[in-house]
PDB file of C-alpha atoms in Angstrom:
ATOM      1  CA  MET A   5      53.240-139.040  15.975  1.00 57.00           C
ATOM      2  CA  LYS A   6      52.919-138.255  19.699  1.00 68.00           C
ATOM      3  CA  LYS A   7      51.481-134.800  19.005  1.00 72.00           C
ATOM      4  CA  ILE A   8      48.870-136.266  16.656  1.00 81.00           C
ATOM      5  CA  LEU A   9      47.855-138.701  19.382  1.00 77.00           C
ATOM      6  CA  TYR A  10      47.516-135.760  21.777  1.00 79.00           C
ATOM      7  CA  LEU A  11      45.001-134.272  19.347  1.00 83.00           C
ATOM      8  CA  ILE A  12      43.176-137.509  18.555  1.00 91.00           C
ATOM      9  CA  LEU A  13      42.591-138.643  22.155  1.00 90.00           C
ATOM     10  CA  PRO A  14      40.602-135.567  23.229  1.00 92.00           C
ATOM     11  CA  ILE A  15      38.519-135.784  20.058  1.00 94.00           C
ATOM     12  CA  ILE A  16      37.714-139.423  20.854  1.00 96.00           C
ATOM     13  CA  TYR A  17      36.812-138.585  24.463  1.00 96.00           C
ATOM     14  CA  ILE A  18      34.619-135.643  23.419  1.00 97.00           C
ATOM     15  CA  LEU A  19      32.880-137.665  20.693  1.00 97.00           C
ATOM     16  CA  LEU A  20      32.219-140.546  23.096  1.00 97.00           C
ATOM     17  CA  ASP A  21      30.765-138.092  25.599  1.00 98.00           C
ATOM     18  CA  GLN A  22      28.572-136.307  23.060  1.00 98.00           C
ATOM     19  CA  ILE A  23      27.367-139.489  21.315  1.00 98.00           C
ATOM     20  CA  THR A  24      26.295-141.049  24.624  1.00 98.00           C
ATOM     21  CA  LYS A  25      24.488-137.856  25.593  1.00 98.00           C
ATOM     22  CA  LEU A  26      22.682-137.746  22.245  1.00 97.00           C
ATOM     23  CA  LEU A  27      21.602-141.379  22.690  1.00 97.00           C
ATOM     24  CA  ILE A  28      20.207-140.521  26.130  1.00 97.00           C
ATOM     25  CA  ILE A  29      18.385-137.404  24.898  1.00 97.00           C
ATOM     26  CA  LYS A  30      16.844-139.295  21.964  1.00 97.00           C
ATOM     27  CA  ASN A  31      15.834-142.424  23.875  1.00 97.00           C
ATOM     28  CA  ILE A  32      14.995-141.459  27.460  1.00 96.00           C
ATOM     29  CA  PRO A  33      12.492-138.716  28.254  1.00 97.00           C
ATOM     30  CA  TYR A  34      13.807-135.886  30.431  1.00 95.00           C
ATOM     31  CA  HIS A  35      13.695-136.734  34.160  1.00 94.00           C
ATOM     32  CA  SER A  36      13.020-140.391  33.364  1.00 94.00           C
ATOM     33  CA  PHE A  37      15.175-143.420  33.985  1.00 92.00           C
ATOM     34  CA  ILE A  38      15.769-147.024  33.040  1.00 93.00           C
ATOM     35  CA  LYS A  39      16.582-149.200  36.031  1.00 92.00           C
ATOM     36  CA  LEU A  40      19.061-151.893  35.035  1.00 92.00           C
ATOM     37  CA  ASN A  41      19.459-153.387  38.528  1.00 91.00           C
ATOM     38  CA  ASP A  42      19.629-152.284  42.183  1.00 88.00           C
ATOM     39  CA  TYR A  43      22.980-150.602  41.564  1.00 93.00           C
ATOM     40  CA  PHE A  44      22.786-148.974  38.152  1.00 93.00           C
ATOM     41  CA  SER A  45      20.261-146.880  36.237  1.00 94.00           C
ATOM     42  CA  ILE A  46      20.389-144.746  33.125  1.00 96.00           C
ATOM     43  CA  VAL A  47      18.713-141.371  33.670  1.00 96.00           C
ATOM     44  CA  ASN A  48      18.209-138.176  31.704  1.00 97.00           C
ATOM     45  CA  VAL A  49      18.752-135.122  33.874  1.00 95.00           C
ATOM     46  CA  GLY A  50      20.183-131.671  33.296  1.00 93.00           C
ATOM     47  CA  ASN A  51      22.655-129.867  35.530  1.00 88.00           C
ATOM     48  CA  THR A  52      23.137-126.095  35.331  1.00 82.00           C
ATOM     49  CA  GLY A  53      25.503-126.181  38.290  1.00 71.00           C
ATOM     50  CA  VAL A  54      28.739-128.029  38.931  1.00 69.00           C
ATOM     51  CA  ALA A  55      29.682-131.295  40.642  1.00 69.00           C
ATOM     52  CA  PHE A  56      26.908-132.874  42.721  1.00 62.00           C
ATOM     53  CA  SER A  57      24.488-130.297  41.230  1.00 62.00           C
ATOM     54  CA  MET A  58      25.858-127.541  43.463  1.00 62.00           C
ATOM     55  CA  PHE A  59      25.286-123.887  42.504  1.00 65.00           C
ATOM     56  CA  GLN A  60      22.367-124.576  40.162  1.00 67.00           C
ATOM     57  CA  ASN A  61      21.095-121.983  37.674  1.00 70.00           C
ATOM     58  CA  ASN A  62      24.505-120.403  37.091  1.00 73.00           C
ATOM     59  CA  ASN A  63      25.031-121.732  33.574  1.00 77.00           C
ATOM     60  CA  ILE A  64      26.337-118.467  32.063  1.00 85.00           C
ATOM     61  CA  PHE A  65      28.825-118.024  34.911  1.00 84.00           C
ATOM     62  CA  PHE A  66      30.098-121.590  34.431  1.00 82.00           C
ATOM     63  CA  ILE A  67      30.349-121.148  30.643  1.00 88.00           C
ATOM     64  CA  VAL A  68      32.659-118.179  31.195  1.00 89.00           C
ATOM     65  CA  LEU A  69      34.586-119.798  34.063  1.00 85.00           C
ATOM     66  CA  VAL A  70      35.125-123.138  32.305  1.00 87.00           C
ATOM     67  CA  SER A  71      36.116-121.377  29.077  1.00 91.00           C
ATOM     68  CA  LEU A  72      38.757-119.332  30.904  1.00 92.00           C
ATOM     69  CA  VAL A  73      40.088-122.365  32.763  1.00 88.00           C
ATOM     70  CA  LEU A  74      40.247-124.403  29.537  1.00 90.00           C
ATOM     71  CA  ILE A  75      42.129-121.631  27.732  1.00 90.00           C
ATOM     72  CA  TYR A  76      44.596-121.421  30.619  1.00 86.00           C
ATOM     73  CA  VAL A  77      45.131-125.193  30.841  1.00 84.00           C
ATOM     74  CA  ILE A  78      45.556-125.582  27.073  1.00 83.00           C
ATOM     75  CA  PHE A  79      47.998-122.654  26.951  1.00 84.00           C
ATOM     76  CA  PHE A  80      49.887-124.039  29.966  1.00 79.00           C
ATOM     77  CA  LEU A  81      49.995-127.514  28.420  1.00 77.00           C
ATOM     78  CA  VAL A  82      51.198-126.318  25.005  1.00 77.00           C
ATOM     79  CA  LYS A  83      53.715-123.830  26.410  1.00 77.00           C
ATOM     80  CA  ASP A  84      55.344-125.949  29.121  1.00 66.00           C
ATOM     81  CA  ASN A  85      54.657-129.550  28.102  1.00 66.00           C
ATOM     82  CA  LYS A  86      58.370-130.496  28.145  1.00 74.00           C
ATOM     83  CA  ASP A  87      58.208-130.337  31.952  1.00 75.00           C
ATOM     84  CA  PHE A  88      55.343-132.847  32.153  1.00 80.00           C
ATOM     85  CA  THR A  89      55.441-136.625  32.234  1.00 82.00           C
ATOM     86  CA  LYS A  90      53.362-138.574  29.705  1.00 85.00           C
ATOM     87  CA  LEU A  91      50.961-139.407  32.515  1.00 88.00           C
ATOM     88  CA  GLN A  92      50.522-135.723  33.360  1.00 87.00           C
ATOM     89  CA  ILE A  93      49.968-134.764  29.709  1.00 87.00           C
ATOM     90  CA  ASN A  94      47.360-137.492  29.312  1.00 90.00           C
ATOM     91  CA  SER A  95      45.752-136.420  32.585  1.00 92.00           C
ATOM     92  CA  PHE A  96      45.452-132.839  31.331  1.00 90.00           C
ATOM     93  CA  LEU A  97      44.005-134.154  28.062  1.00 92.00           C
ATOM     94  CA  LEU A  98      41.307-135.974  30.035  1.00 95.00           C
ATOM     95  CA  ILE A  99      40.519-132.825  32.023  1.00 93.00           C
ATOM     96  CA  VAL A 100      40.378-130.642  28.903  1.00 93.00           C
ATOM     97  CA  SER A 101      38.241-133.210  27.065  1.00 95.00           C
ATOM     98  CA  GLY A 102      35.763-133.419  29.914  1.00 95.00           C
ATOM     99  CA  GLY A 103      35.643-129.651  30.244  1.00 93.00           C
ATOM    100  CA  ILE A 104      34.958-129.233  26.536  1.00 94.00           C
ATOM    101  CA  GLY A 105      32.322-131.998  26.554  1.00 96.00           C
ATOM    102  CA  ASN A 106      30.359-130.332  29.336  1.00 94.00           C
ATOM    103  CA  LEU A 107      30.943-126.857  27.887  1.00 94.00           C
ATOM    104  CA  ILE A 108      29.310-128.018  24.632  1.00 95.00           C
ATOM    105  CA  ASP A 109      26.249-129.042  26.659  1.00 95.00           C
ATOM    106  CA  ARG A 110      26.110-125.757  28.536  1.00 92.00           C
ATOM    107  CA  ILE A 111      26.315-123.701  25.351  1.00 92.00           C
ATOM    108  CA  PHE A 112      24.052-125.746  23.049  1.00 95.00           C
ATOM    109  CA  ARG A 113      21.672-127.439  25.501  1.00 94.00           C
ATOM    110  CA  GLY A 114      21.532-124.930  28.370  1.00 91.00           C
ATOM    111  CA  ALA A 115      22.591-127.589  30.897  1.00 91.00           C
ATOM    112  CA  VAL A 116      24.978-130.489  31.221  1.00 93.00           C
ATOM    113  CA  VAL A 117      23.335-133.822  30.387  1.00 96.00           C
ATOM    114  CA  ASP A 118      23.955-136.352  33.170  1.00 95.00           C
ATOM    115  CA  PHE A 119      22.877-139.959  32.712  1.00 96.00           C
ATOM    116  CA  ILE A 120      24.920-142.422  34.777  1.00 96.00           C
ATOM    117  CA  ASP A 121      23.176-143.202  38.075  1.00 95.00           C
ATOM    118  CA  ILE A 122      24.833-145.572  40.536  1.00 95.00           C
ATOM    119  CA  GLY A 123      24.101-146.515  44.112  1.00 92.00           C
ATOM    120  CA  TYR A 124      22.289-149.113  46.159  1.00 88.00           C
ATOM    121  CA  LYS A 125      18.556-149.463  45.650  1.00 79.00           C
ATOM    122  CA  ASN A 126      16.950-146.221  46.785  1.00 76.00           C
ATOM    123  CA  VAL A 127      18.930-146.076  50.016  1.00 80.00           C
ATOM    124  CA  TYR A 128      21.917-144.234  48.593  1.00 86.00           C
ATOM    125  CA  ARG A 129      22.413-142.849  45.093  1.00 87.00           C
ATOM    126  CA  TRP A 130      25.498-141.021  43.867  1.00 89.00           C
ATOM    127  CA  PRO A 131      24.596-137.839  41.955  1.00 90.00           C
ATOM    128  CA  ALA A 132      24.138-138.562  38.256  1.00 93.00           C
ATOM    129  CA  PHE A 133      27.164-137.930  36.063  1.00 95.00           C
ATOM    130  CA  ASN A 134      28.417-138.426  32.511  1.00 96.00           C
ATOM    131  CA  ILE A 135      31.527-139.422  30.578  1.00 97.00           C
ATOM    132  CA  ALA A 136      32.906-135.863  30.567  1.00 96.00           C
ATOM    133  CA  ASP A 137      32.608-135.742  34.361  1.00 95.00           C
ATOM    134  CA  SER A 138      34.438-139.071  34.538  1.00 96.00           C
ATOM    135  CA  CYS A 139      37.226-137.726  32.306  1.00 96.00           C
ATOM    136  CA  VAL A 140      37.702-134.729  34.598  1.00 94.00           C
ATOM    137  CA  CYS A 141      37.683-136.838  37.779  1.00 95.00           C
ATOM    138  CA  VAL A 142      40.084-139.446  36.400  1.00 97.00           C
ATOM    139  CA  GLY A 143      42.325-136.702  34.995  1.00 95.00           C
ATOM    140  CA  VAL A 144      42.498-134.809  38.295  1.00 94.00           C
ATOM    141  CA  THR A 145      43.132-138.028  40.231  1.00 96.00           C
ATOM    142  CA  LEU A 146      45.961-139.007  37.863  1.00 96.00           C
ATOM    143  CA  ILE A 147      47.497-135.513  38.084  1.00 91.00           C
ATOM    144  CA  ILE A 148      47.567-135.766  41.871  1.00 93.00           C
ATOM    145  CA  ILE A 149      49.060-139.276  41.743  1.00 93.00           C
ATOM    146  CA  SER A 150      51.648-138.233  39.161  1.00 90.00           C
ATOM    147  CA  ILE A 151      52.714-135.169  41.155  1.00 85.00           C
ATOM    148  CA  LEU A 152      53.002-137.159  44.359  1.00 88.00           C
ATOM    149  CA  PHE A 153      54.758-140.223  42.959  1.00 85.00           C
ATOM    150  CA  PHE A 154      56.017-139.804  39.389  1.00 76.00           C
ATOM    151  CA  SER A 155      57.111-136.195  38.906  1.00 66.00           C
ATOM    152  CA  LYS A 156      60.065-135.746  36.484  1.00 55.00           C
ATOM    153  CA  LYS A 157      61.631-133.109  38.681  1.00 53.00           C
ATOM    154  CA  LYS A 158      61.949-134.508  42.175  1.00 49.00           C
ATOM    155  CA  ASN A 159      62.853-131.999  44.842  1.00 49.00           C
ATOM    156  CA  ASN A 160      65.956-133.301  46.601  1.00 45.00           C
ATOM    157  CA  ASN A 161      65.542-131.046  49.662  1.00 42.00           C
TER     158      ASN A 161
END
């Protein structure tokens, strides 16, 4: 049952990511936004770079790089998962799901669709992001927390 859940969760995360992106593409013109309040807007922007829109116009490079990293992480997770805590496995599933969600965009749309825009008025805005980005960030944060505080194999030295 656990292994089925490990397959179902990434599918749910990827579907949620892709459905929200499709809703944005269909309902908000490119480079447009809907301001909900001073703190939150829904936008439709594309990102051919990585986090914070760094290294723009390198989509092919990132398709190859992300594909290789995903293959490695999936292989590592399947091969050595007995050494991981449940938290670490779920963290890796978040990271893989987010990577696949954004990889789908890169391959089929030519850029990652970002749509969540938060900040304060026009004084400070965080770079737009999406659900896949959130999965990766939460996954990495949980991996770090789990390694620091909840690792199965504690070093007694």
